[in-house]
CSV table of C-alpha atoms in Angstrom, one decimal:
chain,number,residue,atom,x,y,z
P,1485,LYS,CA,39.1,12.8,3.0
P,1486,ALA,CA,39.8,9.0,2.8
P,1487,GLY,CA,38.3,6.6,0.9
P,1488,VAL,CA,36.0,3.7,0.8
P,1489,THR,CA,37.4,1.1,3.0
P,1490,GLN,CA,36.2,-2.1,3.3
P,1491,THR,CA,37.2,-4.9,5.9
P,1492,PRO,CA,38.4,-7.0,5.6
P,1493,ARG,CA,40.2,-7.6,2.2
P,1494,TYR,CA,40.4,-11.0,2.5
P,1495,LEU,CA,38.3,-14.0,4.2
P,1496,ILE,CA,38.7,-17.9,3.4
P,1497,LYS,CA,35.5,-19.5,4.9
P,1498,THR,CA,34.2,-23.5,4.3
P,1499,ARG,CA,30.5,-24.0,3.1
P,1500,GLY,CA,28.1,-23.7,5.4
P,1501,GLN,CA,29.5,-21.3,7.5
P,1502,GLN,CA,28.5,-17.6,7.6
P,1503,VAL,CA,30.5,-14.7,6.3
P,1504,THR,CA,30.3,-10.5,8.1
P,1505,LEU,CA,32.1,-8.1,5.7
P,1506,SER,CA,32.1,-4.5,6.2
P,1507,CYS,CA,32.1,-1.2,4.6
P,1508,SER,CA,33.0,2.0,5.3
P,1509,PRO,CA,31.4,3.9,3.3
P,1510,ILE,CA,33.5,8.5,2.1
P,1511,SER,CA,32.3,10.8,4.6
P,1512,GLY,CA,29.1,12.5,4.3
P,1513,HIS,CA,28.0,9.7,2.1
P,1514,ARG,CA,24.9,8.5,2.8
P,1515,SER,CA,24.3,5.6,-0.3
P,1516,VAL,CA,26.1,2.2,0.1
P,1517,SER,CA,26.1,-0.4,-2.5
P,1518,TRP,CA,27.3,-4.0,-2.7
P,1519,TYR,CA,28.7,-5.8,-5.8
P,1520,GLN,CA,29.6,-9.0,-6.3
P,1521,GLN,CA,32.2,-9.7,-9.2
P,1522,THR,CA,33.0,-13.2,-10.2
P,1523,PRO,CA,35.0,-14.4,-13.8
P,1524,GLY,CA,31.6,-16.3,-14.5
P,1525,GLN,CA,28.9,-13.5,-14.1
P,1526,GLY,CA,31.1,-10.2,-14.0
P,1527,LEU,CA,29.8,-7.8,-11.9
P,1528,GLN,CA,26.4,-7.6,-9.9
P,1529,PHE,CA,24.6,-5.6,-8.2
P,1530,LEU,CA,23.8,-6.5,-4.7
P,1531,PHE,CA,21.3,-4.0,-3.3
P,1532,GLU,CA,21.7,-0.6,-2.2
P,1533,TYR,CA,21.0,1.0,1.6
P,1534,PHE,CA,20.2,4.6,1.9
P,1535,SER,CA,19.6,6.4,5.1
P,1536,GLU,CA,19.8,3.0,7.1
P,1537,THR,CA,17.0,1.8,4.8
P,1538,GLN,CA,17.5,-0.6,2.1
P,1539,ARG,CA,16.4,1.3,-1.4
P,1540,ASN,CA,17.2,-1.4,-4.1
P,1541,LYS,CA,17.8,-4.9,-3.8
P,1542,GLY,CA,19.4,-7.3,-7.3
P,1543,ASN,CA,18.5,-11.0,-7.6
P,1544,PHE,CA,19.9,-12.6,-5.1
P,1545,PRO,CA,19.5,-15.3,-2.7
P,1546,GLY,CA,18.0,-15.1,1.2
P,1547,ARG,CA,21.4,-15.8,2.3
P,1548,PHE,CA,22.5,-11.8,1.4
P,1549,SER,CA,21.6,-9.7,3.3
P,1550,GLY,CA,23.0,-6.2,4.5
P,1551,ARG,CA,22.5,-3.4,6.8
P,1552,GLN,CA,23.5,-0.1,7.4
P,1553,PHE,CA,24.5,1.9,10.5
P,1554,SER,CA,23.3,5.4,11.3
P,1555,ASN,CA,27.1,6.7,10.3
P,1556,SER,CA,25.9,5.3,7.2
P,1557,ARG,CA,28.6,2.2,7.7
P,1558,SER,CA,27.4,-0.6,6.4
P,1559,GLU,CA,27.4,-4.4,6.6
P,1560,MET,CA,27.0,-7.7,4.4
P,1561,ASN,CA,26.0,-10.9,5.7
P,1562,VAL,CA,25.8,-14.2,3.7
P,1563,SER,CA,24.9,-17.5,5.4
P,1564,THR,CA,24.8,-20.8,4.5
P,1565,LEU,CA,28.4,-20.4,2.2
P,1566,GLU,CA,28.6,-22.5,-1.0
P,1567,LEU,CA,31.9,-22.6,-3.2
P,1568,GLY,CA,29.7,-20.2,-5.4
P,1569,ASP,CA,30.0,-17.4,-3.3
P,1570,SER,CA,33.7,-17.1,-3.9
P,1571,ALA,CA,33.8,-13.8,-5.6
P,1572,LEU,CA,35.7,-9.9,-5.0
P,1573,TYR,CA,32.7,-8.2,-2.8
P,1574,LEU,CA,32.9,-4.0,-3.5
P,1575,CYS,CA,31.6,-2.0,-2.0
P,1576,ALA,CA,30.6,1.6,-3.4
P,1577,SER,CA,29.5,4.9,-1.6
P,1578,SER,CA,27.9,7.9,-3.5
P,1579,LEU,CA,26.9,11.1,-2.7
P,1580,ASP,CA,24.9,12.6,-5.5
P,1581,ARG,CA,24.2,10.2,-8.5
P,1582,GLU,CA,26.4,10.5,-10.5
P,1583,ARG,CA,29.6,8.9,-9.0
P,1584,GLN,CA,30.0,5.9,-7.6
P,1585,ASN,CA,32.8,5.7,-5.1
P,1586,PHE,CA,34.2,2.3,-4.6
P,1587,GLY,CA,36.5,0.4,-2.1
P,1588,PRO,CA,39.5,-2.0,-2.5
P,1589,GLY,CA,36.7,-5.3,-1.9
P,1590,THR,CA,36.8,-8.5,0.0
P,1591,ARG,CA,38.6,-11.3,-1.6
P,1592,LEU,CA,36.0,-13.7,-0.6
P,1593,THR,CA,37.5,-18.0,-1.0
P,1594,VAL,CA,35.0,-21.1,0.4
P,1595,LEU,CA,35.9,-24.1,0.6
E,315,ALA,CA,19.5,-8.8,-23.3
E,316,GLN,CA,22.6,-7.1,-22.4
E,317,LYS,CA,22.1,-4.4,-20.9
E,318,ILE,CA,25.5,-3.4,-21.5
E,319,THR,CA,27.2,-4.6,-24.2
E,320,GLN,CA,31.4,-4.6,-24.8
E,321,THR,CA,32.6,-7.0,-27.9
E,322,GLN,CA,36.1,-6.3,-26.7
E,323,PRO,CA,37.0,-8.9,-24.4
E,324,GLY,CA,41.2,-7.1,-24.7
E,325,MET,CA,43.0,-4.9,-26.7
E,326,PHE,CA,46.5,-4.8,-26.8
E,327,VAL,CA,47.7,-0.9,-27.9
E,328,GLN,CA,51.6,0.6,-28.3
E,329,GLU,CA,52.4,3.2,-26.6
E,330,LYS,CA,51.1,6.6,-27.0
E,331,GLU,CA,48.7,5.7,-29.3
E,332,ALA,CA,45.1,6.7,-28.6
E,333,VAL,CA,42.9,4.1,-28.1
E,334,THR,CA,39.2,3.3,-28.3
E,335,LEU,CA,36.7,1.7,-26.4
E,336,ASP,CA,33.4,0.1,-27.4
E,337,CYS,CA,30.5,-0.2,-25.4
E,338,THR,CA,26.7,-0.2,-26.3
E,339,TYR,CA,23.8,0.1,-24.4
E,340,ASP,CA,20.4,-0.8,-23.8
E,341,THR,CA,17.3,1.3,-21.8
E,342,SER,CA,13.6,2.7,-22.8
E,343,ASP,CA,14.4,5.0,-20.3
E,344,GLN,CA,14.8,8.8,-21.2
E,345,SER,CA,17.0,9.6,-17.8
E,346,TYR,CA,20.1,7.6,-17.7
E,347,GLY,CA,24.3,7.9,-16.7
E,348,LEU,CA,26.7,6.4,-18.6
E,349,PHE,CA,30.3,5.3,-16.4
E,350,TRP,CA,33.3,4.1,-17.4
E,351,TYR,CA,35.3,2.7,-14.0
E,352,LYS,CA,38.8,1.2,-14.5
E,353,GLN,CA,40.1,-2.0,-12.3
E,354,PRO,CA,43.6,-2.5,-12.6
E,355,SER,CA,45.1,-5.8,-11.0
E,356,SER,CA,45.3,-4.7,-7.4
E,357,GLY,CA,40.6,-5.3,-7.9
E,358,GLU,CA,39.7,-1.1,-6.6
E,359,MET,CA,36.9,-0.1,-9.2
E,360,ILE,CA,38.6,3.6,-10.1
E,361,PHE,CA,36.2,6.1,-11.8
E,362,LEU,CA,37.3,7.6,-14.3
E,363,ILE,CA,33.9,9.4,-16.5
E,364,TYR,CA,30.4,10.1,-16.8
E,365,GLN,CA,27.9,11.0,-19.1
E,366,GLY,CA,24.4,12.1,-18.4
E,367,SER,CA,21.5,10.9,-21.1
E,368,TYR,CA,20.6,14.5,-21.1
E,369,ASP,CA,24.3,15.8,-21.4
E,370,GLU,CA,25.0,17.3,-24.8
E,371,GLN,CA,28.3,17.9,-24.5
E,372,ASN,CA,30.6,14.9,-24.8
E,373,ALA,CA,32.5,14.3,-21.2
E,374,THR,CA,36.0,15.0,-20.3
E,375,GLU,CA,38.4,14.5,-17.9
E,376,GLY,CA,42.1,14.6,-19.0
E,377,ARG,CA,43.1,11.8,-21.0
E,378,TYR,CA,39.2,10.8,-21.2
E,379,SER,CA,36.5,11.4,-22.9
E,380,LEU,CA,33.4,10.1,-24.4
E,381,ASN,CA,32.2,9.8,-27.3
E,382,PHE,CA,28.4,9.7,-26.8
E,383,GLN,CA,26.0,8.8,-30.0
E,384,LYS,CA,22.4,8.8,-28.3
E,385,ALA,CA,20.8,8.2,-31.1
E,386,ARG,CA,22.9,4.9,-31.5
E,387,LYS,CA,23.0,3.8,-27.8
E,388,SER,CA,27.0,4.3,-27.7
E,389,ALA,CA,29.6,5.2,-25.0
E,390,ASN,CA,32.8,4.8,-26.1
E,391,LEU,CA,36.2,5.4,-24.0
E,392,VAL,CA,39.1,7.2,-25.9
E,393,ILE,CA,42.1,7.2,-23.8
E,394,SER,CA,44.6,9.7,-25.5
E,395,ALA,CA,48.2,8.9,-25.4
E,396,SER,CA,48.0,5.7,-23.5
E,397,GLN,CA,51.0,4.9,-20.9
E,398,LEU,CA,51.9,1.9,-19.7
E,399,GLY,CA,49.8,2.6,-16.2
E,400,ASP,CA,46.4,2.4,-18.6
E,401,SER,CA,46.8,-1.3,-18.8
E,402,ALA,CA,43.4,-2.8,-16.7
E,403,MET,CA,40.4,-3.9,-17.2
E,404,TYR,CA,37.5,-1.6,-18.5
E,405,PHE,CA,34.4,-1.3,-17.4
E,406,CYS,CA,31.0,0.6,-19.3
E,407,ALA,CA,27.9,0.6,-16.2
E,408,MET,CA,24.9,2.2,-16.5
E,409,ARG,CA,22.2,3.8,-14.3
E,410,GLU,CA,18.4,3.7,-14.7
E,411,ILE,CA,17.1,6.7,-12.9
E,412,ASN,CA,14.3,5.7,-12.6
E,413,PHE,CA,11.3,5.7,-9.1
E,414,GLY,CA,13.6,2.1,-7.0
E,415,ASN,CA,15.8,1.1,-9.2
E,416,GLU,CA,19.3,3.2,-8.8
E,417,LYS,CA,21.6,0.2,-9.5
E,418,LEU,CA,24.3,0.0,-11.9
E,419,THR,CA,24.7,-2.7,-14.1
E,420,PHE,CA,28.3,-3.3,-15.8
E,421,GLY,CA,29.1,-4.9,-19.0
E,422,THR,CA,31.8,-7.1,-18.7
E,423,GLY,CA,35.0,-5.6,-19.0
E,424,THR,CA,37.4,-4.9,-22.3
E,425,ARG,CA,40.9,-5.7,-20.2
E,426,LEU,CA,42.9,-2.9,-22.0
E,427,THR,CA,47.4,-3.8,-22.6
E,428,ILE,CA,50.1,-1.4,-23.4
E,429,ILE,CA,52.5,-2.1,-25.0
E,430,PRO,CA,56.2,-0.2,-24.2
């Protein structure tokens, strides 16, 4: 079975721009979660989608949004990018509540 | 208050020795899950082991075992016979399984370096 895939792997944007990251979960997994990892704040939960509905949300501003499609693929969007949004964005999918399978991440650099 | 505390920012261990990575957690929920993930320099988070709060026996997965002490709210990871490939960041995480809150909360991680 193919693992979680994330595209693109690397991204460079400038302040004020917006960005969309994509995540394809493991086949059959209906839950997709997103995390932001930075050296200063560590790993922080962004949101979780299950069957196209946002089920949980972390403490991030409204500039961060996401959605999930009927095939469980998920996208995350960040509008009006700030320098502090530079991070590794990790997507994870799960079938049960015991394990989240992570993708390789998208490394976003905001200049 | 920190929900997950990893007090060892870095550890150096001789190859083939066993290593214990510390993790304490804080929750008032009765139902929760504890996880350990490994993150090599490539960035991908690799699942290692899971312990449910109602599991009476310590979880084991190959060379990995979880020393679960519920009363002390401790969930230490033990790696037996360490290998050079074990060098990575290790994160302890908790999932509090109450309604509407099933996110993973991570600790700050421990950087493990295996010395040949």
